Amino acid sequence: MSATRDEASTQEGSTALGAAPALVSARGLVKAFGEGDKRRVAVDGIDVEVLEGEAFGFLGPNGAGKSSTMRMIGCTSPATGGTLRVLGLDPATDGPAIRAGLGVVPQEDSLDGELTVRDNLVIYGRYFGLPWKACRSRADELLEFVQLSDRSDSRVDTLSGGMKRRLTIARALVNNPRMVLLDEPTTGLDPQARHVVWERLFQLKRSGVTLILTTHYMDEAEQLCDRLVVMDAGRIAAGGSPRELIAAHCTREVVEARPADGETARPAEVLASLAERIEVLPDRILLYTDSGDDTAAAVTHHHELDLASVLVRRASLEDVFLRLTGRTLVD
Amino acid sequence: MIGRVLPPLPRTARPTLGAGRHLVERNALFFRGHVLVILGGFFEALFYLLSIGIGVSDLVGDVEGPGGKTLEYTEFVAPAMLAASAMNGAVMESFNIMAKLHLSKAYEAVLATPITIRDIAVGEITWSLMRGGAYSAAFLAVMASLGLVSSWWAVLALPAALLVGFTFAALGLAAVSVIRGWQDFEWVMTAVLPMFLFSGTFAPLSTYPDPVAWLARAMPLYHGVSLLRGLTTGAVSGVLLVHLLYLVLLGVAAFWVATRRLEANLLT
Amino acid sequence: MRTALPAMEYWLLRNRRYWRTQLSAMTVGPVLYLAALGLGVGSLVDDNVGADGVQGVDYLAFIAPGLLAVTAMQQGFEESSWPVIGALRWWGSYPAQQVTSLRTRDVLTGHLLYVTVKLTAAVTVFTAIAALFGAFDSAWVLAAAPASVLCGVAHAAPIAAFSITRRVEMSIAAFYRFVILPTSLFSGAFFPISQLPAGLEQVAYVTPLWHGVDLCRDLALGEATFAASLGHVAYLALWAVGGYLLALRLYARRLAP
Ligand SMILES: Nc1ncnc2c1ncn2[C@@H]1O[C@H](COP(=O)(O)OP(=O)(O)O)[C@@H](O)[C@H]1O
Ligand SMILES: [Mg+2]
């Protein structure tokens, strides 16, 4: 996909988004578990607005509170504080009506292991009150959509992780939802399986379904999300489009230098002056700069440093996260 | 909307009344492939009845039934088997529910749809009753054909057996929603055996030591056995209403506890 | 046999955590059954046919050895049905044992040795409890306990052979309902099989459980004859060995890489 097309579609998207209604709107949303001494705040007063037709992401490390947020939006977990409206309704009173318009892909697959692949979809359609006939034809279409038609009579336990994930996604589409919630849709999948899932999600998004997804993979967030928020320890650290976030919190390019002996403290001192900002990780040093090639050349110039590798890359959301929280996304 | 990828569906997806029936459908889908297991529940009761009718009954001879009526031993035990099988059926179902709650995340997926906890409770109990009701009907037919039914009141034994099934299904669901895991479930199973053996099932309460007899009177199965025995032998009196009321109240209370506890456990 | 010991130890270790639950299950079940049937139903029987009305003894003395054999069979079933499927598929115990120096034969033998240990514990507890109920008059009952262990193994071995071939665990439940339960009820433990209708009586003679029941009862009542006992033991041994050899072949086929 060329850069110009990319640009154009984003612009088009944002004008359209301006007029779109908010499908999710949260103000000061809080989720706490336990009472007294054991009380743990998982979501600590977040404000979020998701508009119709966009793909919205929660990017954050494990324990950030992503799943807790998703479950509140999915109306399977009551909020502890703040206000939340989903599809214009209040989850506390209109749970069933809201859920009728949602598709949910939970973090852990919750397929019915005792039923066949196809029956999983058929019965799920029944849970939404669809007629049997519609459920059956819908199941066949969706199996086609997620490329599982040949496994339709297998028991679910016999599927691979990637297949189960695809089946879960198919299941979330059974009721033709207005909005689909995907909690870490590709965690634990091999690269090939991830790409299959991404490609299907991309098609969904293009067809106008609103997507909310959580991830701790920055490439996933960059590929799929129009807008995202960076979440850490129950709070939102920043928000915007991937491009905006990088522009606001990062330089354009990053030079990664990896000392051969793995010792980063001393080389970091030497290199500090070469970039706007540097980050020292246990095994490498990141130099933030607007001209990667020049900085890389300057780095390699320091012959006294024994560097195993020096490479230049574009700044990513990973860097944004590092900047905002001082930690890496995936440890 | 999704049209370019998939043909559109009319937006009929709306929460429906009595959505619990979809859980019944789910269980039917599953057991479609396990007919033998379903049949097994019926044969279990039948085997017990036959072994008593053929063997033990000859040894025991006649016993005193409700209202001082002299009964053949098989006549005495058969209604108790009917009540016990209604109980066992419900307990077996709570075993399945336990697996869905603690081993798989089955209900979490269900709760992401318009289905509510109440629907789940109603659905699972309805399924349990349908299964148990089919057994009871078949068992009653066998009893009638063996000449073990001596009154038209026995027609009411089927709804009464369903009531016993309801009480135990609700109790099972409440137990499953209260306990922490499989270790505790062992204790539930341990409670079932003494109830099965000592609810006036195999011998009149008068043959028990007093404390055991009083304990038995507190147990729901005793009331189920007494209710059904009164109906199939035609020894109908006001006392049956007491048994009936006990089962209804206990069942409703257990249902209330079960939905409360499930809400607390599942909607975290 | 010695090479199979590690596999047996695995099962002992695995169940070590639950020994209290298992011991109480072993105790509570027999106490309840003996009380409900031996004493409860027993009092009705004795009122009806007299205190020596069932094959010359009271009902408690009649069913106690029968229940002993039934308990052994049910324990044998319990430990060689679900656990075989679990070891193969849920817990991965068999596959894990296979990648060690254990041979398939050791995997099977170890499991059955464990079943034997468990059986021995269960029948010992049962015998002690029944003795407290006053169910036994003769010291020969001490020979009935090992006889019931043999009865348990005679069932456990073929059941292990059956279970290893099952693909859906549901068939174990069906097996219980359609084989184990009717066998328990109609093999002379609760009433003499002479009361069975003609055809069924002959079927009962073929079941290993009847031989176990008859052997245990003759021993417990001190009425055993050498020839009859030898016959019972030989028949039970035939099932145990035959079941073991069959299981060996089926295990080899199922666990083959
Ligand atoms: N059901 C629960 N009970 C208690 N604590 C919970 C529960 N679910 C999540 N938490 C806690 O809340 C925090 C956020 O968890 P979660 O929302 O799952 O984060 P994420 O999905 O971003 O990894 C974690 O510290 C987790 O331990
Ligand atoms: Mg999560």
PDB file of N, CA, C and O in Angstrom, chain A residues 31 71 76-78 96 99-100 108 110 112 114-115 119 123-124 126-128 130 132 138 141-142 145 171 174 176 178 203-204 206-207, chain B residues 1-2 4-7 9 11-16 21-23 25-26 29-30 32 105 109-116 266-268:
ATOM      1  N   LYS A  31     -12.517   0.291  37.789  1.00  0.00           N
ATOM      2  CA  LYS A  31     -12.823  -1.097  38.149  1.00  0.00           C
ATOM      3  C   LYS A  31     -11.885  -1.521  39.260  1.00  0.00           C
ATOM      4  O   LYS A  31     -10.661  -1.439  39.113  1.00  0.00           O
ATOM      5  N   ARG A  71     -14.117  -6.048  29.521  1.00  0.00           N
ATOM      6  CA  ARG A  71     -15.242  -6.786  30.102  1.00  0.00           C
ATOM      7  C   ARG A  71     -16.321  -5.819  30.603  1.00  0.00           C
ATOM      8  O   ARG A  71     -17.506  -6.150  30.570  1.00  0.00           O
ATOM      9  N   THR A  76     -20.126  -7.665  30.911  1.00  0.00           N
ATOM     10  CA  THR A  76     -20.067  -8.888  31.707  1.00  0.00           C
ATOM     11  C   THR A  76     -19.370  -8.613  33.027  1.00  0.00           C
ATOM     12  O   THR A  76     -19.080  -9.529  33.784  1.00  0.00           O
ATOM     13  N   SER A  77     -19.086  -7.338  33.299  1.00  0.00           N
ATOM     14  CA  SER A  77     -18.412  -6.972  34.534  1.00  0.00           C
ATOM     15  C   SER A  77     -18.878  -5.579  34.920  1.00  0.00           C
ATOM     16  O   SER A  77     -18.709  -4.644  34.149  1.00  0.00           O
ATOM     17  N   PRO A  78     -19.535  -5.465  36.066  1.00  0.00           N
ATOM     18  CA  PRO A  78     -20.068  -4.150  36.445  1.00  0.00           C
ATOM     19  C   PRO A  78     -18.949  -3.171  36.807  1.00  0.00           C
ATOM     20  O   PRO A  78     -17.975  -3.563  37.454  1.00  0.00           O
ATOM     21  N   PRO A  96     -28.437  -6.949  28.500  1.00  0.00           N
ATOM     22  CA  PRO A  96     -28.816  -7.855  27.410  1.00  0.00           C
ATOM     23  C   PRO A  96     -28.989  -7.130  26.074  1.00  0.00           C
ATOM     24  O   PRO A  96     -28.546  -7.626  25.043  1.00  0.00           O
ATOM     25  N   ARG A  99     -25.550  -6.275  24.725  1.00  0.00           N
ATOM     26  CA  ARG A  99     -24.805  -7.460  24.277  1.00  0.00           C
ATOM     27  C   ARG A  99     -25.370  -8.013  22.983  1.00  0.00           C
ATOM     28  O   ARG A  99     -24.652  -8.633  22.203  1.00  0.00           O
ATOM     29  N   ALA A 100     -26.655  -7.761  22.745  1.00  0.00           N
ATOM     30  CA  ALA A 100     -27.249  -8.228  21.496  1.00  0.00           C
ATOM     31  C   ALA A 100     -26.561  -7.589  20.287  1.00  0.00           C
ATOM     32  O   ALA A 100     -26.551  -8.159  19.202  1.00  0.00           O
ATOM     33  N   GLU A 108      -9.085 -15.315  26.707  1.00  0.00           N
ATOM     34  CA  GLU A 108      -8.923 -16.768  26.670  1.00  0.00           C
ATOM     35  C   GLU A 108     -10.089 -17.374  25.919  1.00  0.00           C
ATOM     36  O   GLU A 108     -11.238 -17.052  26.186  1.00  0.00           O
ATOM     37  N   SER A 110     -13.101 -19.319  24.900  1.00  0.00           N
ATOM     38  CA  SER A 110     -14.120 -19.929  25.751  1.00  0.00           C
ATOM     39  C   SER A 110     -15.061 -20.733  24.879  1.00  0.00           C
ATOM     40  O   SER A 110     -16.263 -20.688  25.036  1.00  0.00           O
ATOM     41  N   ASP A 112     -16.965 -23.997  23.299  1.00  0.00           N
ATOM     42  CA  ASP A 112     -17.604 -25.136  23.945  1.00  0.00           C
ATOM     43  C   ASP A 112     -16.917 -26.407  23.470  1.00  0.00           C
ATOM     44  O   ASP A 112     -17.187 -26.907  22.383  1.00  0.00           O
ATOM     45  N   GLU A 114     -17.176 -29.371  24.081  1.00  0.00           N
ATOM     46  CA  GLU A 114     -17.940 -30.608  23.912  1.00  0.00           C
ATOM     47  C   GLU A 114     -18.706 -30.636  22.602  1.00  0.00           C
ATOM     48  O   GLU A 114     -19.242 -31.670  22.222  1.00  0.00           O
ATOM     49  N   LEU A 115     -18.758 -29.495  21.926  1.00  0.00           N
ATOM     50  CA  LEU A 115     -19.519 -29.438  20.673  1.00  0.00           C
ATOM     51  C   LEU A 115     -18.577 -29.388  19.482  1.00  0.00           C
ATOM     52  O   LEU A 115     -17.392 -29.100  19.613  1.00  0.00           O
ATOM     53  N   ASP A 119     -21.396 -26.608  15.427  1.00  0.00           N
ATOM     54  CA  ASP A 119     -22.405 -26.473  16.477  1.00  0.00           C
ATOM     55  C   ASP A 119     -22.076 -25.329  17.430  1.00  0.00           C
ATOM     56  O   ASP A 119     -22.976 -24.692  17.981  1.00  0.00           O
ATOM     57  N   ILE A 123     -25.174 -22.824  17.991  1.00  0.00           N
ATOM     58  CA  ILE A 123     -25.806 -22.609  19.298  1.00  0.00           C
ATOM     59  C   ILE A 123     -25.570 -21.174  19.772  1.00  0.00           C
ATOM     60  O   ILE A 123     -26.425 -20.580  20.425  1.00  0.00           O
ATOM     61  N   TYR A 124     -24.444 -20.605  19.369  1.00  0.00           N
ATOM     62  CA  TYR A 124     -24.185 -19.221  19.764  1.00  0.00           C
ATOM     63  C   TYR A 124     -25.199 -18.285  19.110  1.00  0.00           C
ATOM     64  O   TYR A 124     -25.670 -17.336  19.733  1.00  0.00           O
ATOM     65  N   ARG A 126     -28.169 -19.148  18.450  1.00  0.00           N
ATOM     66  CA  ARG A 126     -29.398 -19.348  19.210  1.00  0.00           C
ATOM     67  C   ARG A 126     -29.404 -18.502  20.481  1.00  0.00           C
ATOM     68  O   ARG A 126     -30.442 -17.980  20.880  1.00  0.00           O
ATOM     69  N   TYR A 127     -28.240 -18.394  21.117  1.00  0.00           N
ATOM     70  CA  TYR A 127     -28.173 -17.567  22.325  1.00  0.00           C
ATOM     71  C   TYR A 127     -28.609 -16.130  22.022  1.00  0.00           C
ATOM     72  O   TYR A 127     -29.095 -15.420  22.888  1.00  0.00           O
ATOM     73  N   PHE A 128     -28.385 -15.708  20.757  1.00  0.00           N
ATOM     74  CA  PHE A 128     -28.796 -14.358  20.383  1.00  0.00           C
ATOM     75  C   PHE A 128     -30.244 -14.327  19.910  1.00  0.00           C
ATOM     76  O   PHE A 128     -30.723 -13.298  19.458  1.00  0.00           O
ATOM     77  N   LEU A 130     -31.496 -15.938  17.321  1.00  0.00           N
ATOM     78  CA  LEU A 130     -31.714 -16.056  15.880  1.00  0.00           C
ATOM     79  C   LEU A 130     -32.430 -17.372  15.581  1.00  0.00           C
ATOM     80  O   LEU A 130     -32.244 -18.352  16.291  1.00  0.00           O
ATOM     81  N   TRP A 132     -33.243 -21.001  13.959  1.00  0.00           N
ATOM     82  CA  TRP A 132     -32.334 -22.108  13.649  1.00  0.00           C
ATOM     83  C   TRP A 132     -31.777 -22.003  12.234  1.00  0.00           C
ATOM     84  O   TRP A 132     -30.586 -22.190  12.000  1.00  0.00           O
ATOM     85  N   ARG A 138     -25.769 -18.971   8.649  1.00  0.00           N
ATOM     86  CA  ARG A 138     -24.772 -18.032   9.154  1.00  0.00           C
ATOM     87  C   ARG A 138     -23.490 -18.778   9.550  1.00  0.00           C
ATOM     88  O   ARG A 138     -22.382 -18.337   9.272  1.00  0.00           O
ATOM     89  N   GLU A 141     -21.524 -19.634   6.456  1.00  0.00           N
ATOM     90  CA  GLU A 141     -20.855 -18.454   5.894  1.00  0.00           C
ATOM     91  C   GLU A 141     -19.629 -18.074   6.707  1.00  0.00           C
ATOM     92  O   GLU A 141     -18.564 -17.786   6.159  1.00  0.00           O
ATOM     93  N   LEU A 142     -19.805 -18.085   8.023  1.00  0.00           N
ATOM     94  CA  LEU A 142     -18.705 -17.639   8.885  1.00  0.00           C
ATOM     95  C   LEU A 142     -17.540 -18.628   8.849  1.00  0.00           C
ATOM     96  O   LEU A 142     -16.378 -18.222   8.887  1.00  0.00           O
ATOM     97  N   PHE A 145     -15.719 -17.733   5.988  1.00  0.00           N
ATOM     98  CA  PHE A 145     -15.016 -16.467   6.220  1.00  0.00           C
ATOM     99  C   PHE A 145     -13.713 -16.666   6.987  1.00  0.00           C
ATOM    100  O   PHE A 145     -12.700 -16.041   6.698  1.00  0.00           O
ATOM    101  N   ARG A 171     -17.372 -16.749  15.856  1.00  0.00           N
ATOM    102  CA  ARG A 171     -18.466 -16.805  16.810  1.00  0.00           C
ATOM    103  C   ARG A 171     -18.911 -15.406  17.202  1.00  0.00           C
ATOM    104  O   ARG A 171     -20.104 -15.143  17.382  1.00  0.00           O
ATOM    105  N   VAL A 174     -21.513 -13.874  14.763  1.00  0.00           N
ATOM    106  CA  VAL A 174     -22.733 -14.606  14.484  1.00  0.00           C
ATOM    107  C   VAL A 174     -23.968 -13.705  14.468  1.00  0.00           C
ATOM    108  O   VAL A 174     -24.876 -13.873  13.660  1.00  0.00           O
ATOM    109  N   ASN A 176     -24.115 -10.589  13.692  1.00  0.00           N
ATOM    110  CA  ASN A 176     -23.931  -9.406  12.858  1.00  0.00           C
ATOM    111  C   ASN A 176     -23.767  -8.144  13.714  1.00  0.00           C
ATOM    112  O   ASN A 176     -24.545  -7.206  13.618  1.00  0.00           O
ATOM    113  N   ARG A 178     -22.700  -4.686  15.703  1.00  0.00           N
ATOM    114  CA  ARG A 178     -22.289  -3.333  15.309  1.00  0.00           C
ATOM    115  C   ARG A 178     -20.857  -3.087  15.718  1.00  0.00           C
ATOM    116  O   ARG A 178     -20.142  -2.296  15.128  1.00  0.00           O
ATOM    117  N   GLN A 203     -10.544  -6.921   6.853  1.00  0.00           N
ATOM    118  CA  GLN A 203     -11.748  -6.991   6.019  1.00  0.00           C
ATOM    119  C   GLN A 203     -12.989  -6.544   6.789  1.00  0.00           C
ATOM    120  O   GLN A 203     -13.844  -5.851   6.253  1.00  0.00           O
ATOM    121  N   LEU A 204     -13.057  -6.969   8.042  1.00  0.00           N
ATOM    122  CA  LEU A 204     -14.190  -6.590   8.872  1.00  0.00           C
ATOM    123  C   LEU A 204     -14.263  -5.093   9.021  1.00  0.00           C
ATOM    124  O   LEU A 204     -15.310  -4.466   8.866  1.00  0.00           O
ATOM    125  N   ARG A 206     -13.009  -2.836   7.116  1.00  0.00           N
ATOM    126  CA  ARG A 206     -13.366  -2.180   5.856  1.00  0.00           C
ATOM    127  C   ARG A 206     -14.855  -2.261   5.602  1.00  0.00           C
ATOM    128  O   ARG A 206     -15.439  -1.399   4.953  1.00  0.00           O
ATOM    129  N   SER A 207     -15.478  -3.310   6.107  1.00  0.00           N
ATOM    130  CA  SER A 207     -16.913  -3.423   5.863  1.00  0.00           C
ATOM    131  C   SER A 207     -17.718  -2.570   6.838  1.00  0.00           C
ATOM    132  O   SER A 207     -18.934  -2.585   6.820  1.00  0.00           O
TER     133      SER A 207
ATOM    134  N   MET B   1     -23.355  -2.843   5.948  1.00  0.00           N
ATOM    135  CA  MET B   1     -22.393  -2.991   7.042  1.00  0.00           C
ATOM    136  C   MET B   1     -21.350  -4.037   6.694  1.00  0.00           C
ATOM    137  O   MET B   1     -20.458  -3.843   5.883  1.00  0.00           O
ATOM    138  N   ILE B   2     -21.547  -5.202   7.246  1.00  0.00           N
ATOM    139  CA  ILE B   2     -20.596  -6.276   7.047  1.00  0.00           C
ATOM    140  C   ILE B   2     -20.766  -6.864   5.641  1.00  0.00           C
ATOM    141  O   ILE B   2     -20.070  -7.762   5.226  1.00  0.00           O
ATOM    142  N   ARG B   4     -20.017  -6.407   2.562  1.00  0.00           N
ATOM    143  CA  ARG B   4     -19.028  -6.728   1.547  1.00  0.00           C
ATOM    144  C   ARG B   4     -18.317  -8.038   1.880  1.00  0.00           C
ATOM    145  O   ARG B   4     -17.798  -8.709   1.027  1.00  0.00           O
ATOM    146  N   VAL B   5     -18.241  -8.361   3.130  1.00  0.00           N
ATOM    147  CA  VAL B   5     -17.562  -9.584   3.536  1.00  0.00           C
ATOM    148  C   VAL B   5     -18.550 -10.738   3.604  1.00  0.00           C
ATOM    149  O   VAL B   5     -18.291 -11.834   3.133  1.00  0.00           O
ATOM    150  N   LEU B   6     -19.689 -10.477   4.183  1.00  0.00           N
ATOM    151  CA  LEU B   6     -20.688 -11.517   4.390  1.00  0.00           C
ATOM    152  C   LEU B   6     -22.044 -10.961   4.016  1.00  0.00           C
ATOM    153  O   LEU B   6     -22.288  -9.775   4.168  1.00  0.00           O
ATOM    154  N   PRO B   7     -22.906 -11.827   3.533  1.00  0.00           N
ATOM    155  CA  PRO B   7     -24.258 -11.345   3.263  1.00  0.00           C
ATOM    156  C   PRO B   7     -24.876 -10.821   4.550  1.00  0.00           C
ATOM    157  O   PRO B   7     -24.644 -11.390   5.611  1.00  0.00           O
ATOM    158  N   LEU B   9     -27.341  -9.901   7.622  1.00  0.00           N
ATOM    159  CA  LEU B   9     -28.410 -10.571   8.358  1.00  0.00           C
ATOM    160  C   LEU B   9     -29.414  -9.515   8.753  1.00  0.00           C
ATOM    161  O   LEU B   9     -29.031  -8.407   9.086  1.00  0.00           O
ATOM    162  N   ARG B  11     -31.486  -7.468  11.236  1.00  0.00           N
ATOM    163  CA  ARG B  11     -31.161  -7.218  12.648  1.00  0.00           C
ATOM    164  C   ARG B  11     -32.248  -7.753  13.561  1.00  0.00           C
ATOM    165  O   ARG B  11     -32.971  -6.995  14.181  1.00  0.00           O
ATOM    166  N   THR B  12     -32.360  -9.064  13.613  1.00  0.00           N
ATOM    167  CA  THR B  12     -33.374  -9.633  14.492  1.00  0.00           C
ATOM    168  C   THR B  12     -32.796  -9.958  15.859  1.00  0.00           C
ATOM    169  O   THR B  12     -33.510 -10.355  16.753  1.00  0.00           O
ATOM    170  N   ALA B  13     -31.474  -9.811  15.956  1.00  0.00           N
ATOM    171  CA  ALA B  13     -30.833 -10.193  17.207  1.00  0.00           C
ATOM    172  C   ALA B  13     -31.338  -9.325  18.346  1.00  0.00           C
ATOM    173  O   ALA B  13     -30.975  -8.179  18.474  1.00  0.00           O
ATOM    174  N   ARG B  14     -32.211  -9.869  19.140  1.00  0.00           N
ATOM    175  CA  ARG B  14     -32.831  -9.114  20.213  1.00  0.00           C
ATOM    176  C   ARG B  14     -33.011 -10.070  21.378  1.00  0.00           C
ATOM    177  O   ARG B  14     -33.273 -11.258  21.156  1.00  0.00           O
ATOM    178  N   PRO B  15     -32.846  -9.615  22.596  1.00  0.00           N
ATOM    179  CA  PRO B  15     -33.047 -10.549  23.701  1.00  0.00           C
ATOM    180  C   PRO B  15     -34.483 -11.060  23.688  1.00  0.00           C
ATOM    181  O   PRO B  15     -35.422 -10.293  23.529  1.00  0.00           O
ATOM    182  N   THR B  16     -34.628 -12.363  23.835  1.00  0.00           N
ATOM    183  CA  THR B  16     -35.968 -12.936  23.792  1.00  0.00           C
ATOM    184  C   THR B  16     -36.379 -13.392  25.175  1.00  0.00           C
ATOM    185  O   THR B  16     -35.552 -13.670  26.018  1.00  0.00           O
ATOM    186  N   ARG B  21     -34.212 -21.385  27.295  1.00  0.00           N
ATOM    187  CA  ARG B  21     -34.416 -22.581  26.481  1.00  0.00           C
ATOM    188  C   ARG B  21     -33.227 -22.847  25.564  1.00  0.00           C
ATOM    189  O   ARG B  21     -32.994 -23.978  25.150  1.00  0.00           O
ATOM    190  N   HIS B  22     -32.455 -21.800  25.267  1.00  0.00           N
ATOM    191  CA  HIS B  22     -31.313 -22.031  24.385  1.00  0.00           C
ATOM    192  C   HIS B  22     -30.241 -22.867  25.076  1.00  0.00           C
ATOM    193  O   HIS B  22     -29.450 -23.538  24.416  1.00  0.00           O
ATOM    194  N   LEU B  23     -30.197 -22.814  26.390  1.00  0.00           N
ATOM    195  CA  LEU B  23     -29.251 -23.689  27.097  1.00  0.00           C
ATOM    196  C   LEU B  23     -29.712 -25.130  27.043  1.00  0.00           C
ATOM    197  O   LEU B  23     -28.907 -26.055  26.990  1.00  0.00           O
ATOM    198  N   GLU B  25     -31.262 -26.298  24.491  1.00  0.00           N
ATOM    199  CA  GLU B  25     -30.882 -26.713  23.136  1.00  0.00           C
ATOM    200  C   GLU B  25     -29.409 -27.088  23.066  1.00  0.00           C
ATOM    201  O   GLU B  25     -29.020 -28.043  22.407  1.00  0.00           O
ATOM    202  N   ARG B  26     -28.602 -26.330  23.775  1.00  0.00           N
ATOM    203  CA  ARG B  26     -27.172 -26.617  23.777  1.00  0.00           C
ATOM    204  C   ARG B  26     -26.917 -28.020  24.330  1.00  0.00           C
ATOM    205  O   ARG B  26     -26.152 -28.804  23.765  1.00  0.00           O
ATOM    206  N   LEU B  29     -27.981 -30.618  21.869  1.00  0.00           N
ATOM    207  CA  LEU B  29     -26.976 -30.752  20.803  1.00  0.00           C
ATOM    208  C   LEU B  29     -25.848 -31.663  21.256  1.00  0.00           C
ATOM    209  O   LEU B  29     -25.379 -32.523  20.514  1.00  0.00           O
ATOM    210  N   PHE B  30     -25.416 -31.470  22.492  1.00  0.00           N
ATOM    211  CA  PHE B  30     -24.306 -32.268  22.997  1.00  0.00           C
ATOM    212  C   PHE B  30     -24.708 -33.731  23.158  1.00  0.00           C
ATOM    213  O   PHE B  30     -24.032 -34.637  22.679  1.00  0.00           O
ATOM    214  N   ARG B  32     -26.991 -35.406  21.824  1.00  0.00           N
ATOM    215  CA  ARG B  32     -27.368 -36.070  20.589  1.00  0.00           C
ATOM    216  C   ARG B  32     -26.378 -37.198  20.280  1.00  0.00           C
ATOM    217  O   ARG B  32     -26.736 -38.259  19.820  1.00  0.00           O
ATOM    218  N   LYS B 105     -14.687 -22.386  30.277  1.00  0.00           N
ATOM    219  CA  LYS B 105     -15.222 -21.042  30.505  1.00  0.00           C
ATOM    220  C   LYS B 105     -16.578 -20.933  29.827  1.00  0.00           C
ATOM    221  O   LYS B 105     -16.954 -19.855  29.371  1.00  0.00           O
ATOM    222  N   ALA B 109     -18.720 -17.369  27.936  1.00  0.00           N
ATOM    223  CA  ALA B 109     -19.097 -17.123  26.544  1.00  0.00           C
ATOM    224  C   ALA B 109     -20.597 -16.879  26.437  1.00  0.00           C
ATOM    225  O   ALA B 109     -21.035 -16.004  25.699  1.00  0.00           O
ATOM    226  N   VAL B 110     -21.366 -17.633  27.194  1.00  0.00           N
ATOM    227  CA  VAL B 110     -22.822 -17.473  27.137  1.00  0.00           C
ATOM    228  C   VAL B 110     -23.213 -16.087  27.635  1.00  0.00           C
ATOM    229  O   VAL B 110     -24.093 -15.430  27.084  1.00  0.00           O
ATOM    230  N   LEU B 111     -22.523 -15.625  28.668  1.00  0.00           N
ATOM    231  CA  LEU B 111     -22.891 -14.340  29.258  1.00  0.00           C
ATOM    232  C   LEU B 111     -22.513 -13.150  28.389  1.00  0.00           C
ATOM    233  O   LEU B 111     -22.932 -12.030  28.650  1.00  0.00           O
ATOM    234  N   ALA B 112     -21.701 -13.381  27.363  1.00  0.00           N
ATOM    235  CA  ALA B 112     -21.382 -12.296  26.434  1.00  0.00           C
ATOM    236  C   ALA B 112     -22.520 -12.091  25.439  1.00  0.00           C
ATOM    237  O   ALA B 112     -22.474 -11.183  24.625  1.00  0.00           O
ATOM    238  N   THR B 113     -23.541 -12.930  25.499  1.00  0.00           N
ATOM    239  CA  THR B 113     -24.713 -12.788  24.634  1.00  0.00           C
ATOM    240  C   THR B 113     -25.841 -12.186  25.477  1.00  0.00           C
ATOM    241  O   THR B 113     -25.644 -11.941  26.667  1.00  0.00           O
ATOM    242  N   PRO B 114     -27.005 -11.967  24.897  1.00  0.00           N
ATOM    243  CA  PRO B 114     -28.082 -11.385  25.711  1.00  0.00           C
ATOM    244  C   PRO B 114     -28.543 -12.277  26.865  1.00  0.00           C
ATOM    245  O   PRO B 114     -29.330 -11.851  27.706  1.00  0.00           O
ATOM    246  N   ILE B 115     -28.078 -13.512  26.916  1.00  0.00           N
ATOM    247  CA  ILE B 115     -28.486 -14.440  27.979  1.00  0.00           C
ATOM    248  C   ILE B 115     -27.997 -13.933  29.345  1.00  0.00           C
ATOM    249  O   ILE B 115     -26.873 -13.460  29.458  1.00  0.00           O
ATOM    250  N   THR B 116     -28.851 -14.063  30.348  1.00  0.00           N
ATOM    251  CA  THR B 116     -28.477 -13.613  31.691  1.00  0.00           C
ATOM    252  C   THR B 116     -28.244 -14.811  32.607  1.00  0.00           C
ATOM    253  O   THR B 116     -28.551 -15.948  32.247  1.00  0.00           O
ATOM    254  N   LEU B 266     -19.794 -15.011  38.694  1.00  0.00           N
ATOM    255  CA  LEU B 266     -19.530 -14.876  37.257  1.00  0.00           C
ATOM    256  C   LEU B 266     -19.418 -13.436  36.809  1.00  0.00           C
ATOM    257  O   LEU B 266     -18.711 -13.131  35.858  1.00  0.00           O
ATOM    258  N   LEU B 267     -20.130 -12.530  37.471  1.00  0.00           N
ATOM    259  CA  LEU B 267     -20.080 -11.129  37.042  1.00  0.00           C
ATOM    260  C   LEU B 267     -19.085 -10.366  37.905  1.00  0.00           C
ATOM    261  O   LEU B 267     -19.457  -9.511  38.697  1.00  0.00           O
ATOM    262  N   THR B 268     -17.811 -10.679  37.775  1.00  0.00           N
ATOM    263  CA  THR B 268     -16.817  -9.985  38.595  1.00  0.00           C
ATOM    264  C   THR B 268     -16.295  -8.762  37.872  1.00  0.00           C
ATOM    265  O   THR B 268     -16.310  -8.716  36.672  1.00  0.00           O
TER     266      THR B 268
END
